[in-house]
C-alpha cells in the first residue's frame, strides 16, 4: 500500500548549533528568538546595516538556551561566515555541521515523531521540522539517504522536479535572486512576519532604517496572484505583467499547477493593493492565450 507521502530530492544543508548565551541572536535576527517556544521552528531573516535582506534562515529552538540555524542554498558558506562575524563580539558557542536534507509533503511514518506546523524535533541525530508549506528531514548524509530510499521502497511517491518551487510560490515565500537581494527591504518581499519591533531595547542589525521605512507606508509589497486563464509558462514570449491603474508590474516567479488548473505568480504591487482585488494583466504567449486579468489571493497551504 502506497504511503501518503511525496518526497523531493536530497540537498546539502549547514546546521549551526547555538548554545549558552544567545544575545547575539537578538542582534543577528529581525525576529525575537526568545518568543519561539521550545520545540518550535520559524523562518527568520538577517538584515544588513542598510536594512536590506542578506537572506532567510530556519530558526529552531531545541531547549531553553539551545538553538539551531539551518542554512540552505549555494550561499550557505557565506552566510555562515556572516553569522560567525556577528557572533564574534558575544560569548556564544556556535558549532557547525554539514548535513543532508530532503523536503516532503504528507505523512512520515517514523515512530515517536509527530510533525506539526511550526514544530522541530530531534531524535537519534535526525531533525524533523515543518514550516507549514513544506516539511523537512535533516541529518547525516548516509542516514538521510537511507531513509529516503527506504520510504520510496515502502511506497512513497517521488515528487516532480521543481515541485518545491511550486509550493514556495503558492505559499508566497520569497527567494533570493528572484524576490529579493541585499538592497531589498523585508517589507517589500513578503518577509513582514519575520520582523519584530516590540522590544525597543532589542537592536537588530538594520532595525532603525527598517522601522523608519515601515512607518512611511510608501513601499510595494509582495503579493500572490492567480491569473484568470491558466497558461503554460513555457509558451510565454515575454514576462507577464500585472496592471494597476496606468502601471504594469513584472512578475518575479511563476508556476503552472495542472492539478488546480491554475497559473499563479509572485509580484510586488503598490502597498494599497489588497487580497481579493481583481487587477488587469498582460500575458503574451505563442500560441496566444486570452488572459487579461488576475486575482490577488492569500497564500495557499
mmCIF file of C-alpha atoms in Angstrom:
data_model
loop_
_atom_site.group_PDB
_atom_site.id
_atom_site.type_symbol
_atom_site.label_atom_id
_atom_site.label_comp_id
_atom_site.label_asym_id
_atom_site.label_seq_id
_atom_site.Cartn_x
_atom_site.Cartn_y
_atom_site.Cartn_z
ATOM 1 C CA UNK A 1 0.000 0.000 0.000
ATOM 2 C CA UNK A 2 1.425 3.383 -1.046
ATOM 3 C CA UNK A 3 2.348 5.862 1.641
ATOM 4 C CA UNK A 4 0.523 9.178 1.703
ATOM 5 C CA UNK A 5 3.864 10.920 1.259
ATOM 6 C CA UNK A 6 5.674 12.779 -1.525
ATOM 7 C CA UNK A 7 9.470 13.030 -1.275
ATOM 8 C CA UNK A 8 11.722 15.524 -3.010
ATOM 9 C CA UNK A 9 15.426 15.284 -3.829
ATOM 10 C CA UNK A 10 18.276 15.286 -1.326
ATOM 11 C CA UNK A 11 20.241 18.513 -0.859
ATOM 12 C CA UNK A 12 23.039 19.759 1.431
ATOM 13 C CA UNK A 13 22.372 21.914 4.499
ATOM 14 C CA UNK A 14 24.555 23.618 7.073
ATOM 15 C CA UNK A 15 23.251 23.487 10.641
ATOM 16 C CA UNK A 16 24.682 25.868 13.240
ATOM 17 C CA UNK A 17 24.080 24.907 16.861
ATOM 18 C CA UNK A 18 23.965 27.923 19.170
ATOM 19 C CA UNK A 19 24.173 27.315 22.902
ATOM 20 C CA UNK A 20 24.984 29.263 26.031
ATOM 21 C CA UNK A 21 24.196 32.950 25.777
ATOM 22 C CA UNK A 22 22.058 33.817 22.759
ATOM 23 C CA UNK A 23 22.357 37.601 22.966
ATOM 24 C CA UNK A 24 23.931 37.663 19.546
ATOM 25 C CA UNK A 25 20.721 36.172 18.026
ATOM 26 C CA UNK A 26 18.961 39.347 19.165
ATOM 27 C CA UNK A 27 21.481 41.272 17.081
ATOM 28 C CA UNK A 28 21.544 38.890 14.106
ATOM 29 C CA UNK A 29 17.834 38.180 13.535
ATOM 30 C CA UNK A 30 14.941 40.564 12.929
ATOM 31 C CA UNK A 31 12.542 38.287 14.820
ATOM 32 C CA UNK A 32 12.635 37.899 18.601
ATOM 33 C CA UNK A 33 14.135 34.436 19.153
ATOM 34 C CA UNK A 34 13.024 34.497 22.803
ATOM 35 C CA UNK A 35 9.369 34.228 21.739
ATOM 36 C CA UNK A 36 9.945 30.941 19.923
ATOM 37 C CA UNK A 37 8.787 28.081 22.166
ATOM 38 C CA UNK A 38 10.986 25.063 22.846
ATOM 39 C CA UNK A 39 10.292 22.617 20.029
ATOM 40 C CA UNK A 40 9.313 25.437 17.679
ATOM 41 C CA UNK A 41 10.672 26.467 14.282
ATOM 42 C CA UNK A 42 10.252 29.587 12.172
ATOM 43 C CA UNK A 43 11.654 31.221 9.068
ATOM 44 C CA UNK A 44 13.816 34.157 10.187
ATOM 45 C CA UNK A 45 15.581 36.941 8.297
ATOM 46 C CA UNK A 46 19.015 38.560 8.572
ATOM 47 C CA UNK A 47 19.443 42.191 7.511
ATOM 48 C CA UNK A 48 22.483 44.267 6.650
ATOM 49 C CA UNK A 49 23.252 47.725 8.030
ATOM 50 C CA UNK A 50 21.160 49.299 5.242
ATOM 51 C CA UNK A 51 18.142 47.167 6.238
ATOM 52 C CA UNK A 52 18.438 45.057 3.103
ATOM 53 C CA UNK A 53 17.831 41.307 3.240
ATOM 54 C CA UNK A 54 21.002 39.225 3.433
ATOM 55 C CA UNK A 55 18.923 36.043 3.403
ATOM 56 C CA UNK A 56 16.489 33.929 5.363
ATOM 57 C CA UNK A 57 17.425 31.111 7.744
ATOM 58 C CA UNK A 58 15.407 28.460 9.546
ATOM 59 C CA UNK A 59 15.498 29.028 13.307
ATOM 60 C CA UNK A 60 14.631 26.143 15.655
ATOM 61 C CA UNK A 61 14.644 26.069 19.452
ATOM 62 C CA UNK A 62 15.741 22.749 20.959
ATOM 63 C CA UNK A 63 15.807 23.757 24.627
ATOM 64 C CA UNK A 64 15.804 26.894 26.757
ATOM 65 C CA UNK A 65 19.246 28.064 25.590
ATOM 66 C CA UNK A 66 19.904 25.753 22.627
ATOM 67 C CA UNK A 67 19.004 26.851 19.089
ATOM 68 C CA UNK A 68 19.601 25.651 15.528
ATOM 69 C CA UNK A 69 20.155 27.821 12.467
ATOM 70 C CA UNK A 70 19.583 25.886 9.240
ATOM 71 C CA UNK A 71 21.227 27.323 6.116
ATOM 72 C CA UNK A 72 20.498 26.087 2.601
ATOM 73 C CA UNK A 73 21.458 27.002 -0.950
ATOM 74 C CA UNK A 74 24.691 27.973 -2.671
ATOM 75 C CA UNK A 75 25.353 30.897 -0.326
ATOM 76 C CA UNK A 76 25.315 28.845 2.879
ATOM 77 C CA UNK A 77 29.068 29.184 3.461
ATOM 78 C CA UNK A 78 28.963 32.961 3.024
ATOM 79 C CA UNK A 79 26.007 33.253 5.391
ATOM 80 C CA UNK A 80 27.777 31.098 7.964
ATOM 81 C CA UNK A 81 30.783 33.425 7.763
ATOM 82 C CA UNK A 82 28.480 36.428 8.321
ATOM 83 C CA UNK A 83 26.847 34.780 11.322
ATOM 84 C CA UNK A 84 30.215 33.990 12.875
ATOM 85 C CA UNK A 85 31.324 37.569 12.282
ATOM 86 C CA UNK A 86 28.283 38.846 14.196
ATOM 87 C CA UNK A 87 28.755 36.300 16.991
ATOM 88 C CA UNK A 88 32.432 37.204 17.489
ATOM 89 C CA UNK A 89 31.507 40.068 19.812
ATOM 90 C CA UNK A 90 29.372 37.833 22.040
ATOM 91 C CA UNK A 91 30.115 34.979 24.378
ATOM 92 C CA UNK A 92 28.259 32.363 22.346
ATOM 93 C CA UNK A 93 29.143 28.827 21.328
ATOM 94 C CA UNK A 94 28.491 28.141 17.636
ATOM 95 C CA UNK A 95 29.146 24.658 16.233
ATOM 96 C CA UNK A 96 28.735 23.834 12.531
ATOM 97 C CA UNK A 97 27.580 20.577 10.922
ATOM 98 C CA UNK A 98 27.371 19.763 7.216
ATOM 99 C CA UNK A 99 24.282 17.607 6.813
ATOM 100 C CA UNK A 100 21.844 16.363 4.168
ATOM 101 C CA UNK A 101 18.112 17.024 3.936
ATOM 102 C CA UNK A 102 15.031 16.287 1.899
ATOM 103 C CA UNK A 103 11.655 18.010 1.803
ATOM 104 C CA UNK A 104 8.356 16.176 1.790
ATOM 105 C CA UNK A 105 4.625 16.664 1.979
ATOM 106 C CA UNK A 106 2.177 14.298 3.610
ATOM 107 C CA UNK A 107 2.741 11.913 6.496
ATOM 108 C CA UNK A 108 6.095 10.487 7.559
ATOM 109 C CA UNK A 109 5.815 7.028 9.186
ATOM 110 C CA UNK A 110 8.560 7.452 11.791
ATOM 111 C CA UNK A 111 7.758 6.057 15.218
ATOM 112 C CA UNK A 112 7.719 8.627 18.012
ATOM 113 C CA UNK A 113 7.824 11.618 15.644
ATOM 114 C CA UNK A 114 4.817 13.935 15.362
ATOM 115 C CA UNK A 115 5.363 16.690 12.841
ATOM 116 C CA UNK A 116 3.127 19.738 13.192
ATOM 117 C CA UNK A 117 3.260 23.150 11.568
ATOM 118 C CA UNK A 118 5.876 25.252 13.330
ATOM 119 C CA UNK A 119 7.450 22.285 15.142
ATOM 120 C CA UNK A 120 11.013 20.962 15.374
ATOM 121 C CA UNK A 121 12.051 17.594 16.764
ATOM 122 C CA UNK A 122 15.392 15.812 17.059
ATOM 123 C CA UNK A 123 15.706 12.078 17.613
ATOM 124 C CA UNK A 124 18.719 9.795 17.106
ATOM 125 C CA UNK A 125 20.624 12.607 15.392
ATOM 126 C CA UNK A 126 17.824 13.301 12.872
ATOM 127 C CA UNK A 127 15.902 16.580 12.788
ATOM 128 C CA UNK A 128 12.261 16.912 11.679
ATOM 129 C CA UNK A 129 10.687 20.304 11.035
ATOM 130 C CA UNK A 130 7.628 21.859 9.443
ATOM 131 C CA UNK A 131 7.245 25.405 8.157
ATOM 132 C CA UNK A 132 3.684 24.656 7.097
ATOM 133 C CA UNK A 133 4.127 24.912 3.350
ATOM 134 C CA UNK A 134 6.830 22.252 3.409
ATOM 135 C CA UNK A 135 8.335 19.751 5.826
ATOM 136 C CA UNK A 136 11.985 18.755 6.069
ATOM 137 C CA UNK A 137 14.104 15.929 7.428
ATOM 138 C CA UNK A 138 17.818 16.553 8.013
ATOM 139 C CA UNK A 139 20.785 14.660 9.421
ATOM 140 C CA UNK A 140 23.979 12.768 8.474
ATOM 141 C CA UNK A 141 24.112 12.059 4.729
ATOM 142 C CA UNK A 142 24.161 8.251 4.954
ATOM 143 C CA UNK A 143 21.199 8.170 7.367
ATOM 144 C CA UNK A 144 19.085 10.594 5.358
ATOM 145 C CA UNK A 145 19.866 8.879 2.051
ATOM 146 C CA UNK A 146 18.890 5.513 3.562
ATOM 147 C CA UNK A 147 15.633 6.903 4.970
ATOM 148 C CA UNK A 148 14.780 8.486 1.623
ATOM 149 C CA UNK A 149 15.430 5.221 -0.235
ATOM 150 C CA UNK A 150 13.502 3.099 2.273
ATOM 151 C CA UNK A 151 10.482 5.401 2.129
ATOM 152 C CA UNK A 152 10.403 5.154 -1.665
ATOM 153 C CA UNK A 153 10.608 1.375 -1.427
ATOM 154 C CA UNK A 154 7.744 1.427 1.070
ATOM 155 C CA UNK A 155 5.510 3.224 -1.424
ATOM 156 C CA UNK A 156 6.178 6.949 -1.017
ATOM 157 C CA UNK A 157 5.936 8.913 -4.263
ATOM 158 C CA UNK A 158 8.840 10.851 -5.738
ATOM 159 C CA UNK A 159 7.948 14.497 -6.195
ATOM 160 C CA UNK A 160 8.235 16.108 -9.606
ATOM 161 C CA UNK A 161 11.323 18.184 -10.343
ATOM 162 C CA UNK A 162 10.553 21.765 -9.368
ATOM 163 C CA UNK A 163 7.753 20.680 -7.061
ATOM 164 C CA UNK A 164 9.103 22.548 -4.052
ATOM 165 C CA UNK A 165 9.362 25.674 -6.208
ATOM 166 C CA UNK A 166 5.623 25.434 -6.862
ATOM 167 C CA UNK A 167 4.981 25.039 -3.125
ATOM 168 C CA UNK A 168 7.170 28.079 -2.417
ATOM 169 C CA UNK A 169 5.323 30.301 -4.851
ATOM 170 C CA UNK A 170 1.871 29.221 -3.673
ATOM 171 C CA UNK A 171 2.956 29.904 -0.080
ATOM 172 C CA UNK A 172 4.107 33.408 -1.130
ATOM 173 C CA UNK A 173 7.615 32.641 0.085
ATOM 174 C CA UNK A 174 10.274 34.914 -1.471
ATOM 175 C CA UNK A 175 13.501 33.553 -2.974
ATOM 176 C CA UNK A 176 16.945 35.132 -3.050
ATOM 177 C CA UNK A 177 17.747 36.447 -6.516
ATOM 178 C CA UNK A 178 14.092 36.492 -7.560
ATOM 179 C CA UNK A 179 12.064 38.373 -4.959
ATOM 180 C CA UNK A 180 14.943 39.964 -3.046
ATOM 181 C CA UNK A 181 18.617 40.797 -2.879
ATOM 182 C CA UNK A 182 20.677 42.748 -0.344
ATOM 183 C CA UNK A 183 19.102 46.041 -1.440
ATOM 184 C CA UNK A 184 15.538 44.836 -0.809
ATOM 185 C CA UNK A 185 13.613 45.673 2.354
ATOM 186 C CA UNK A 186 11.908 42.698 4.036
ATOM 187 C CA UNK A 187 8.716 44.779 3.892
ATOM 188 C CA UNK A 188 8.840 44.685 0.096
ATOM 189 C CA UNK A 189 9.459 40.973 -0.406
ATOM 190 C CA UNK A 190 6.922 39.258 1.820
ATOM 191 C CA UNK A 191 9.004 38.956 4.977
ATOM 192 C CA UNK A 192 6.926 41.280 7.163
ATOM 193 C CA UNK A 193 6.135 38.444 9.558
ATOM 194 C CA UNK A 194 9.856 37.987 10.246
ATOM 195 C CA UNK A 195 10.090 41.470 11.815
ATOM 196 C CA UNK A 196 9.510 42.186 15.499
ATOM 197 C CA UNK A 197 9.822 45.776 16.745
ATOM 198 C CA UNK A 198 8.052 45.248 20.080
ATOM 199 C CA UNK A 199 11.116 45.266 22.363
ATOM 200 C CA UNK A 200 12.694 48.681 21.847
ATOM 201 C CA UNK A 201 15.908 47.565 23.582
ATOM 202 C CA UNK A 202 16.463 44.758 21.046
ATOM 203 C CA UNK A 203 18.527 46.465 18.351
ATOM 204 C CA UNK A 204 18.928 44.012 15.488
ATOM 205 C CA UNK A 205 21.118 44.950 12.525
ATOM 206 C CA UNK A 206 19.250 47.337 10.218
ATOM 207 C CA UNK A 207 16.423 47.937 12.690
ATOM 208 C CA UNK A 208 16.345 51.754 12.651
ATOM 209 C CA UNK A 209 16.194 52.074 8.861
ATOM 210 C CA UNK A 210 13.736 49.199 8.518
ATOM 211 C CA UNK A 211 11.395 50.692 11.125
ATOM 212 C CA UNK A 212 11.638 54.122 9.540
ATOM 213 C CA UNK A 213 10.782 52.650 6.129
ATOM 214 C CA UNK A 214 7.800 50.791 7.618
ATOM 215 C CA UNK A 215 6.461 53.972 9.178
ATOM 216 C CA UNK A 216 6.385 55.762 5.805
ATOM 217 C CA UNK A 217 3.999 53.169 4.356
ATOM 218 C CA UNK A 218 5.382 54.061 0.922
ATOM 219 C CA UNK A 219 6.575 50.760 -0.444
ATOM 220 C CA UNK A 220 5.462 47.916 -2.664
ATOM 221 C CA UNK A 221 4.518 44.555 -1.143
ATOM 222 C CA UNK A 222 4.886 41.027 -2.465
ATOM 223 C CA UNK A 223 1.552 39.507 -3.467
ATOM 224 C CA UNK A 224 0.369 36.182 -4.859
ATOM 225 C CA UNK A 225 -1.903 36.421 -7.907
ATOM 226 C CA UNK A 226 -3.901 33.782 -9.791
ATOM 227 C CA UNK A 227 -4.443 34.513 -13.477
ATOM 228 C CA UNK A 228 -7.974 34.342 -14.883
ATOM 229 C CA UNK A 229 -6.850 31.838 -17.522
ATOM 230 C CA UNK A 230 -4.311 29.109 -16.835
ATOM 231 C CA UNK A 231 -1.396 29.087 -19.288
ATOM 232 C CA UNK A 232 1.914 27.288 -19.762
ATOM 233 C CA UNK A 233 4.893 29.449 -18.690
ATOM 234 C CA UNK A 234 6.965 27.727 -21.410
ATOM 235 C CA UNK A 235 4.714 29.325 -24.033
ATOM 236 C CA UNK A 236 5.423 32.896 -22.881
ATOM 237 C CA UNK A 237 7.026 35.334 -25.302
ATOM 238 C CA UNK A 238 7.598 37.962 -22.596
ATOM 239 C CA UNK A 239 7.401 38.239 -18.810
ATOM 240 C CA UNK A 240 3.758 38.669 -17.700
ATOM 241 C CA UNK A 241 2.738 41.929 -16.071
ATOM 242 C CA UNK A 242 0.077 42.798 -13.531
ATOM 243 C CA UNK A 243 -1.620 46.122 -14.243
ATOM 244 C CA UNK A 244 -2.593 48.585 -11.519
ATOM 245 C CA UNK A 245 -4.010 51.789 -12.942
ATOM 246 C CA UNK A 246 -1.628 53.043 -15.619
ATOM 247 C CA UNK A 247 1.338 50.978 -14.423
ATOM 248 C CA UNK A 248 2.478 47.453 -15.118
ATOM 249 C CA UNK A 249 4.455 45.294 -12.667
ATOM 250 C CA UNK A 250 6.523 42.333 -13.856
ATOM 251 C CA UNK A 251 6.061 39.049 -12.008
ATOM 252 C CA UNK A 252 9.171 37.622 -10.352
ATOM 253 C CA UNK A 253 8.179 33.934 -10.025
ATOM 254 C CA UNK A 254 5.607 31.960 -11.989
ATOM 255 C CA UNK A 255 4.143 28.461 -11.718
ATOM 256 C CA UNK A 256 1.582 26.335 -13.541
ATOM 257 C CA UNK A 257 -0.309 23.887 -11.327
ATOM 258 C CA UNK A 258 -2.184 21.457 -13.606
ATOM 259 C CA UNK A 259 -3.922 19.732 -10.683
ATOM 260 C CA UNK A 260 -5.598 23.033 -9.779
ATOM 261 C CA UNK A 261 -5.942 24.307 -13.364
ATOM 262 C CA UNK A 262 -4.081 27.365 -12.128
ATOM 263 C CA UNK A 263 -1.234 29.625 -13.152
ATOM 264 C CA UNK A 264 -0.005 31.756 -10.260
ATOM 265 C CA UNK A 265 2.771 34.283 -9.764
ATOM 266 C CA UNK A 266 4.557 36.425 -7.216
ATOM 267 C CA UNK A 267 4.703 40.143 -7.938
ATOM 268 C CA UNK A 268 5.467 43.316 -5.997
ATOM 269 C CA UNK A 269 2.475 45.651 -6.105
ATOM 270 C CA UNK A 270 1.628 49.039 -4.574
ATOM 271 C CA UNK A 271 1.109 48.980 -0.815
ATOM 272 C CA UNK A 272 -2.594 49.787 -1.094
ATOM 273 C CA UNK A 273 -3.428 46.688 -3.194
ATOM 274 C CA UNK A 274 -5.289 44.146 -1.051
ATOM 275 C CA UNK A 275 -6.114 40.444 -1.208
ATOM 276 C CA UNK A 276 -9.365 39.940 -3.119
ATOM 277 C CA UNK A 277 -8.790 42.706 -5.673
ATOM 278 C CA UNK A 278 -9.116 41.855 -9.361
ATOM 279 C CA UNK A 279 -6.436 43.502 -11.479
ATOM 280 C CA UNK A 280 -5.518 43.705 -15.126
ATOM 281 C CA UNK A 281 -2.836 41.506 -16.662
ATOM 282 C CA UNK A 282 -0.711 41.430 -19.792
ATOM 283 C CA UNK A 283 0.076 37.872 -20.870
ATOM 284 C CA UNK A 284 1.644 37.123 -24.255
ATOM 285 C CA UNK A 285 2.109 33.528 -25.384
ATOM 286 C CA UNK A 286 2.567 31.625 -28.621
ATOM 287 C CA UNK A 287 0.057 30.358 -29.494
ATOM 288 C CA UNK A 288 -1.899 33.217 -27.970
ATOM 289 C CA UNK A 289 -3.968 32.685 -24.820
ATOM 290 C CA UNK A 290 -6.603 35.209 -23.832
ATOM 291 C CA UNK A 291 -5.794 36.302 -20.283
ATOM 292 C CA UNK A 292 -6.363 39.906 -19.328
ATOM 293 C CA UNK A 293 -6.795 39.738 -15.573
ATOM 294 C CA UNK A 294 -5.748 38.180 -12.293
ATOM 295 C CA UNK A 295 -6.949 37.932 -8.697
ATOM 296 C CA UNK A 296 -4.832 38.775 -5.642
ATOM 297 C CA UNK A 297 -5.124 35.749 -3.348
ATOM 298 C CA UNK A 298 -3.973 34.602 0.069
ATOM 299 C CA UNK A 299 -1.009 32.217 0.358
ATOM 300 C CA UNK A 300 -2.062 28.649 -0.344
ATOM 301 C CA UNK A 301 -1.264 25.874 2.168
#
